[in-house]
CSV table of C-alpha atoms in Angstrom, one decimal:
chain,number,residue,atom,x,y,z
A,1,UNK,CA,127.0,58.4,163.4
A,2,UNK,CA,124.1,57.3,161.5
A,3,UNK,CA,120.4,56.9,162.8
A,4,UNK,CA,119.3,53.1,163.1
A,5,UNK,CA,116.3,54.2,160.1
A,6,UNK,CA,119.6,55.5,158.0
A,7,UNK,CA,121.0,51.7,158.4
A,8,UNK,CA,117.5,50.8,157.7
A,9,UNK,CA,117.5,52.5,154.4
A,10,UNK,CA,121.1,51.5,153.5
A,11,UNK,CA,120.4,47.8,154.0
A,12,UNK,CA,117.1,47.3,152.6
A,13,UNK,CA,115.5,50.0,150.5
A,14,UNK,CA,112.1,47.8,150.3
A,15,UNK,CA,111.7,47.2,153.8
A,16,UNK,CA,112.7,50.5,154.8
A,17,UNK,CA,109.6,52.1,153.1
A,18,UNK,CA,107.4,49.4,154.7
A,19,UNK,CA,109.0,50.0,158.5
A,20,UNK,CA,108.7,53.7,158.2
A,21,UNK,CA,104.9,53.1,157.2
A,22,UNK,CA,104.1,51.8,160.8
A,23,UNK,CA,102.6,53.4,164.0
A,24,UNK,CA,104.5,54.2,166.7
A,25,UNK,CA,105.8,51.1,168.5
A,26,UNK,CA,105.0,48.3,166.0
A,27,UNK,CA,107.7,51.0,163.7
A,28,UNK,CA,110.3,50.3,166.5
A,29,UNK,CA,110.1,46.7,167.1
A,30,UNK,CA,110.0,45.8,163.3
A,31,UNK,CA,113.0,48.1,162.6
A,32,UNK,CA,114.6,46.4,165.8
A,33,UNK,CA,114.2,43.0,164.7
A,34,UNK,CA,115.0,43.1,160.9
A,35,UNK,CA,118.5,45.4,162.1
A,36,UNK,CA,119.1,42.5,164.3
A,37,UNK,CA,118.7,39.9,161.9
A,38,UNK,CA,120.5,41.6,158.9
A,39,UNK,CA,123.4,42.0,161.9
A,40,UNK,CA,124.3,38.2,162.6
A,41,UNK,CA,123.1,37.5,158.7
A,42,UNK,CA,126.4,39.3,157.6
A,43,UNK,CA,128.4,37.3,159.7
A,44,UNK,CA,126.4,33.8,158.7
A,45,UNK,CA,126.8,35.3,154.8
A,46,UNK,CA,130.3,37.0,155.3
A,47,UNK,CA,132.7,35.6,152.6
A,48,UNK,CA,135.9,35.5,154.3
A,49,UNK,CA,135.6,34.5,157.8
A,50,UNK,CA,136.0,30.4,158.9
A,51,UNK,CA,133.0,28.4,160.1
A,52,UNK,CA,134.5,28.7,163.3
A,53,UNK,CA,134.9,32.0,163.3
A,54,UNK,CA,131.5,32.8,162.2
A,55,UNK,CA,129.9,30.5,165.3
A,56,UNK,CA,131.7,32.3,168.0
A,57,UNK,CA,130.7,35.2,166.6
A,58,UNK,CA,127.1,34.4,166.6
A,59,UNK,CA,127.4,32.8,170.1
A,60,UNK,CA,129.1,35.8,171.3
A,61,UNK,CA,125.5,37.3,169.9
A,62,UNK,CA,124.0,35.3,171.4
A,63,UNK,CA,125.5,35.6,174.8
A,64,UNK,CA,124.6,39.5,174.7
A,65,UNK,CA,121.0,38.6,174.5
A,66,UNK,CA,120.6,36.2,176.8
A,67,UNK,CA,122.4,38.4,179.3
A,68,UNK,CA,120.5,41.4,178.5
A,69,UNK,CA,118.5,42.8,181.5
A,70,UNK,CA,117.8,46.5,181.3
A,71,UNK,CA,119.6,46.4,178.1
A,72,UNK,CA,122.0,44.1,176.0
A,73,UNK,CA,125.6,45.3,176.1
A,74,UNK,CA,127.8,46.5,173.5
A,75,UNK,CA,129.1,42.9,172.0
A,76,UNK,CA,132.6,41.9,171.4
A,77,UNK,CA,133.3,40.5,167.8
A,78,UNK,CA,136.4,38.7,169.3
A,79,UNK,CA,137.0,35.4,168.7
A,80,UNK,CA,140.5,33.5,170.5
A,81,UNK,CA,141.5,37.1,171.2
A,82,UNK,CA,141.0,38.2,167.6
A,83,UNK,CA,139.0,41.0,166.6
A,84,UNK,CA,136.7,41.0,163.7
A,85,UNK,CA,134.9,44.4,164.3
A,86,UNK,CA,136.5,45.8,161.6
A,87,UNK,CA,135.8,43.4,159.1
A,88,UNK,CA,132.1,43.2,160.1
A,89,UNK,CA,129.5,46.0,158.8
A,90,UNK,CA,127.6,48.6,161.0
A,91,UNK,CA,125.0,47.2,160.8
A,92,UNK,CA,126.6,43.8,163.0
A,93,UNK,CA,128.4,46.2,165.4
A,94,UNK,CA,125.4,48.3,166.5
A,95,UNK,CA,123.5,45.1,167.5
A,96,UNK,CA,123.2,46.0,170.9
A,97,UNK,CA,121.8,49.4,170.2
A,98,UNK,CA,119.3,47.9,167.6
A,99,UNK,CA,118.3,46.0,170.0
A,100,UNK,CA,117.3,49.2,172.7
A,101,UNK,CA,115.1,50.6,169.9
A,102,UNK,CA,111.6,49.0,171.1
A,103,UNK,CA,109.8,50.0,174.4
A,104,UNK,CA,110.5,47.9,177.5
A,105,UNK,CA,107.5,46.3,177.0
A,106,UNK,CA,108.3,44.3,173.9
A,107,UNK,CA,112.3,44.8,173.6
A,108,UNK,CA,112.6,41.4,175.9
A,109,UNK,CA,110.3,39.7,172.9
A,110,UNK,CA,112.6,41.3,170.2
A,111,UNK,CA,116.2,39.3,172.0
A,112,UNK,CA,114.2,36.5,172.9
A,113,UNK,CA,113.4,35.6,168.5
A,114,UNK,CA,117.0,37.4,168.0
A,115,UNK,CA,119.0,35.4,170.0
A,116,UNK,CA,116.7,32.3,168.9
A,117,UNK,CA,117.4,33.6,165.2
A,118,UNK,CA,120.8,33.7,165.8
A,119,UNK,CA,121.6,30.5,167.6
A,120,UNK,CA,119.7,28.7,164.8
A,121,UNK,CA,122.2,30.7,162.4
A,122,UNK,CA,125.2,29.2,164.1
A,123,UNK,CA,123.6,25.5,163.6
A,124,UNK,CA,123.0,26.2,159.7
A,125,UNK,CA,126.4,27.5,159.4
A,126,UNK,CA,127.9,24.3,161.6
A,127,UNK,CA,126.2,22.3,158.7
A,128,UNK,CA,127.6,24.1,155.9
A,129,UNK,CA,123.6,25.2,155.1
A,130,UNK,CA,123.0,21.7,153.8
A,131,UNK,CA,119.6,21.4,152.7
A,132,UNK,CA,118.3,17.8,151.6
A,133,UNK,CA,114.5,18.0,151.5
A,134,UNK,CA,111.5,20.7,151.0
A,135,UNK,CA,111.6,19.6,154.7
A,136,UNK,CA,114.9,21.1,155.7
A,137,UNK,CA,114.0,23.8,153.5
A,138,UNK,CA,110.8,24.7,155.4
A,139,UNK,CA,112.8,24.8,158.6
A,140,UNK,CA,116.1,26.8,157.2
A,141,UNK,CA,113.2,29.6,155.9
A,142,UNK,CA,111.3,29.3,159.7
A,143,UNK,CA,115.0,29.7,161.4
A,144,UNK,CA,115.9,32.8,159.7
A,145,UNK,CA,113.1,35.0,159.0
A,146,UNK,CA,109.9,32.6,159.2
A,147,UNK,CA,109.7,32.6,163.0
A,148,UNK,CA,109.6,36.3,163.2
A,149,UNK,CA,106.1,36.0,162.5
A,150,UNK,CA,105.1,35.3,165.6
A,151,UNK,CA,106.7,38.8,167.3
A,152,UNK,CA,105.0,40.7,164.8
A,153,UNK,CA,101.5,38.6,165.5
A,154,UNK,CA,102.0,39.7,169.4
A,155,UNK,CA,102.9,43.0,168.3
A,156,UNK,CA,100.2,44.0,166.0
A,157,UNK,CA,98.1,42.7,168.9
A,158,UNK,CA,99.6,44.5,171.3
A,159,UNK,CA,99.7,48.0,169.7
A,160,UNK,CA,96.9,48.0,167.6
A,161,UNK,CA,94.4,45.1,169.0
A,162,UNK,CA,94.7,43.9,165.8
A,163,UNK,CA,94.9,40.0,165.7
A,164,UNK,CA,96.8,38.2,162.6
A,165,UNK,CA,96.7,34.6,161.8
A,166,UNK,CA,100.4,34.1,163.0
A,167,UNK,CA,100.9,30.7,160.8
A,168,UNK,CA,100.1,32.9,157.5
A,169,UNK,CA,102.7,35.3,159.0
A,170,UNK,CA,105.0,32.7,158.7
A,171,UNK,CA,104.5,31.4,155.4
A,172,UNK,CA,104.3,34.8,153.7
A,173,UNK,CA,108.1,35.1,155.7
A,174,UNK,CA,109.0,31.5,154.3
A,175,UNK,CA,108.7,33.1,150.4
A,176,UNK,CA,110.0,36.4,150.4
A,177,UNK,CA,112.8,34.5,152.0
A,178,UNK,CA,112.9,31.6,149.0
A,179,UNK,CA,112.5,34.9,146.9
A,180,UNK,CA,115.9,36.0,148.1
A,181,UNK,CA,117.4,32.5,147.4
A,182,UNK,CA,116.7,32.9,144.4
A,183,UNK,CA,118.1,36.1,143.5
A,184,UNK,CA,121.0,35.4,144.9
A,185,UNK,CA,121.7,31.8,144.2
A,186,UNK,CA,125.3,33.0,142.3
A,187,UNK,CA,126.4,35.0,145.3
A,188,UNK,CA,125.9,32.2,147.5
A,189,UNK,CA,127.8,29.7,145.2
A,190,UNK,CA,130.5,32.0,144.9
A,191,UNK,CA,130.8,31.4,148.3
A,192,UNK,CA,130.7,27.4,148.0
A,193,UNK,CA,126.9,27.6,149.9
A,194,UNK,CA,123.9,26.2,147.8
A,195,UNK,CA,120.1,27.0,150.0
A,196,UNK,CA,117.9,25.1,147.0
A,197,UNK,CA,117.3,21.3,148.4
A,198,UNK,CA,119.3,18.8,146.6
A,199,UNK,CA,118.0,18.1,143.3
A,200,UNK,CA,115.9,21.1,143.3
A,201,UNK,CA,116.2,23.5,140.1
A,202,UNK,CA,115.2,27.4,140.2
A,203,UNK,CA,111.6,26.7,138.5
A,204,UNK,CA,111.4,24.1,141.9
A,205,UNK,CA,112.0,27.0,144.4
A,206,UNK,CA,109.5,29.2,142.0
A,207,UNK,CA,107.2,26.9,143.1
A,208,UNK,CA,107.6,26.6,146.6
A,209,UNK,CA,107.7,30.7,146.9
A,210,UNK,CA,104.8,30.9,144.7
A,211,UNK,CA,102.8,28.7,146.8
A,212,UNK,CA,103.7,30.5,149.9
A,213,UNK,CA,103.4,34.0,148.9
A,214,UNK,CA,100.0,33.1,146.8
A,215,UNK,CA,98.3,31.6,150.1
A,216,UNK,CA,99.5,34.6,151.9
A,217,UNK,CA,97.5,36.8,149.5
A,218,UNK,CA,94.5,34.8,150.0
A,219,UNK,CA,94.5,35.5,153.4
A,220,UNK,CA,95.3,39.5,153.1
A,221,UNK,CA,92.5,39.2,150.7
A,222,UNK,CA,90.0,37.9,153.2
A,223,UNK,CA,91.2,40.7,156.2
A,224,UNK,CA,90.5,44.8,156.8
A,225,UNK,CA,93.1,47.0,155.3
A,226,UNK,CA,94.8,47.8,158.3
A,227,UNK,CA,98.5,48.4,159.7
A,228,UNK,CA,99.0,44.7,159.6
A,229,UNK,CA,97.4,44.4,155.7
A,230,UNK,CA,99.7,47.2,154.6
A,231,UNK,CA,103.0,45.9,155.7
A,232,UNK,CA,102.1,42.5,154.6
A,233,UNK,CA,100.9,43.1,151.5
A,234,UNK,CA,103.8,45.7,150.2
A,235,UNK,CA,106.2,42.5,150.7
A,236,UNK,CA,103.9,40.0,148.9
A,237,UNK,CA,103.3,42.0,145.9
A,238,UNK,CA,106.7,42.8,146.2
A,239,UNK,CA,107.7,39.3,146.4
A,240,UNK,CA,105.1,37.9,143.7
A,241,UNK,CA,106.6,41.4,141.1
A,242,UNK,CA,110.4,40.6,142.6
A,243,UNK,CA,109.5,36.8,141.1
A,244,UNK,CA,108.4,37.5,137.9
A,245,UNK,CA,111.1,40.2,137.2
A,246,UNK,CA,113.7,37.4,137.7
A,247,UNK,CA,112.3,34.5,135.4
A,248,UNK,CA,112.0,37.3,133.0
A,249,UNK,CA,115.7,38.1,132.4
A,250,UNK,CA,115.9,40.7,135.1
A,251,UNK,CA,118.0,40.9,138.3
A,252,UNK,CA,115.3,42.9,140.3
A,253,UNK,CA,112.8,45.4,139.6
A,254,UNK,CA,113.2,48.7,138.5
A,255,UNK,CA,112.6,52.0,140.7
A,256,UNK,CA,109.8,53.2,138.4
A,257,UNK,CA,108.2,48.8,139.2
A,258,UNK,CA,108.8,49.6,142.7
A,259,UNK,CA,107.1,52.9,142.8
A,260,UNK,CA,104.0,51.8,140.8
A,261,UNK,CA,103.2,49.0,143.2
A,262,UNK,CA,103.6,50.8,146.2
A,263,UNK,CA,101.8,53.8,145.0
A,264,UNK,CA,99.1,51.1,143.9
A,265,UNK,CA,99.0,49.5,147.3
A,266,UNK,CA,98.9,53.3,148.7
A,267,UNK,CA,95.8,54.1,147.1
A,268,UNK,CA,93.8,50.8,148.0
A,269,UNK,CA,94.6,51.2,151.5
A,270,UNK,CA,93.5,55.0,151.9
A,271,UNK,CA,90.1,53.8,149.7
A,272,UNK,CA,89.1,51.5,152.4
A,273,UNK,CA,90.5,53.6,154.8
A,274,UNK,CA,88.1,56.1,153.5
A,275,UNK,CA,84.9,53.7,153.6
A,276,UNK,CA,83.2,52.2,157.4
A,277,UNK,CA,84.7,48.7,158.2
A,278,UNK,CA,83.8,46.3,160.8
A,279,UNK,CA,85.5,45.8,163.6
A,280,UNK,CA,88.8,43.8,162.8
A,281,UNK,CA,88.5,39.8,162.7
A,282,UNK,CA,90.7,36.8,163.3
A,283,UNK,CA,90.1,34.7,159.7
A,284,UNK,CA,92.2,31.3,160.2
A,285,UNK,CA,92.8,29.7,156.8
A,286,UNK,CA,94.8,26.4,156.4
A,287,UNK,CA,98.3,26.1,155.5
């Protein structure tokens, strides 16, 4: 059976480098949390199954979390006495042991956002995903990755007394997600779903990741290279490079891109690793 960082790497190549990057414990919960999400995202995204379907599924998620205690128990994918396991990926039917991953200490905050995540899922799904406004749009992004700012806020804290403007968190979350509406806007329509609010065209959703992703720089800008700097600033740049690449002809970057960025952001983070720093500081900046 493969380990949960083999899923990692199998699912999500970018964030896989970023996870692996982190100390002990913050590694864990991160890993936890994004295996969770991708989980129930695959049956919000999954191409064949009926809406129903899809939201007894995620309630039956849901339910696991909710009734976790020591642990969360193995889920069923069953829904009127139909099983769905085997249409579902591993990375759906090993929830509940992505979900043991963290210590005890944080793995009750990691199903708390999950089963949040994932009940917010259900509600997109019962509305066919129909987003009117930059409004909606703000919310849809804070339901399905946005909100996950907040864990990793308490977590940073937690682990490495490091404290992180948790509103910025959630921004920077808010356009790599718009990123990923944008790269896969054909896949989705395929599927009859359309994320971009009505009316809005692809140079519209540039924008709106743009703006999120360039006032998340301005704050990494204005903290100390730590833990939190480093796996916030991989997925901006990656974010701002993943942008460009795709109003430039390209479906996403290169290997050789990918590599030269991260090697970049490698070498600025053991420079001022390298050089004394003041003790770590909370810097609020406005949305």
């Amino acid at each position: 059976m493969k380990t949960a960082s083999q899923v990692l790497k199998e699912t999500s190549r970018l964030f896989y480098v970023s996870i692996m990057e982190l100390p002990p414990g913050l590694k864990e919960i991160t890993m936890a949390a994004y295996l969770c999400n991708r989980g129930v995202d695959e049956i919000e995204d999954h191409p064949n199954l009926p809406k129903a379907v899809k939201i007894g599924l995620l309630h039956n998620v849901s339910h696991a979390y909710r009734a976790g205690t020591d642990s969360v128990k193995p889920i069923e994918f069953t829904f009127k006495g139909k099983d769905y396991s085997k249409v579902l990926p591993e990375a759906t039917t090993r929830i509940s042991e992505w979900a043991m991953l963290p210590s005890k200490d944080f793995a009750p905050s990691v199903w708390e956002i999950s089963d949040a995540v994932t009940l917010r899922m259900a509600y997109w799904v019962s509305r066919n995903w129909k987003i009117r406004s930059e409004a909606d749009l703000d919310v849809y992004t804070y339901d399905v990755i946005g909100c996950y700012g907040n864990l990793h806020a308490d977590a940073f804290s937690f682990y490495e007394n490091i404290k992180l403007d948790r509103r910025q968190l959630i921004q920077i979350l808010r356009g790599l997600s718009s990123v990923n509406m944008i790269k896969d806007q054909n896949e989705d329509a395929e599927r009859g779903v359309s994320l971009f609010p009505e009316g809005w065209t692809r140079n519209d959703m540039r924008d709106y990741a743009y703006s999120k992703l360039l006032n998340g720089k301005l704050y990494l800008n204005s903290i100390p290279r730590h833990s939190g700097w480093l796996f916030y600033e991989t997925q901006v740049r990656l974010g701002l490079h993943t942008l460009d690449a795709l109003f430039n002809g390209k479906p996403k970057l290169t290997r050789e891109e990918v590599t030269s960025i991260l090697s970049n952001i490698s070498a600025e983070y053991k420079a001022a690793a390298s050089k004394p720093q003041a003790e770590p500081c909370f810097i609020s900046m406005s949305q």
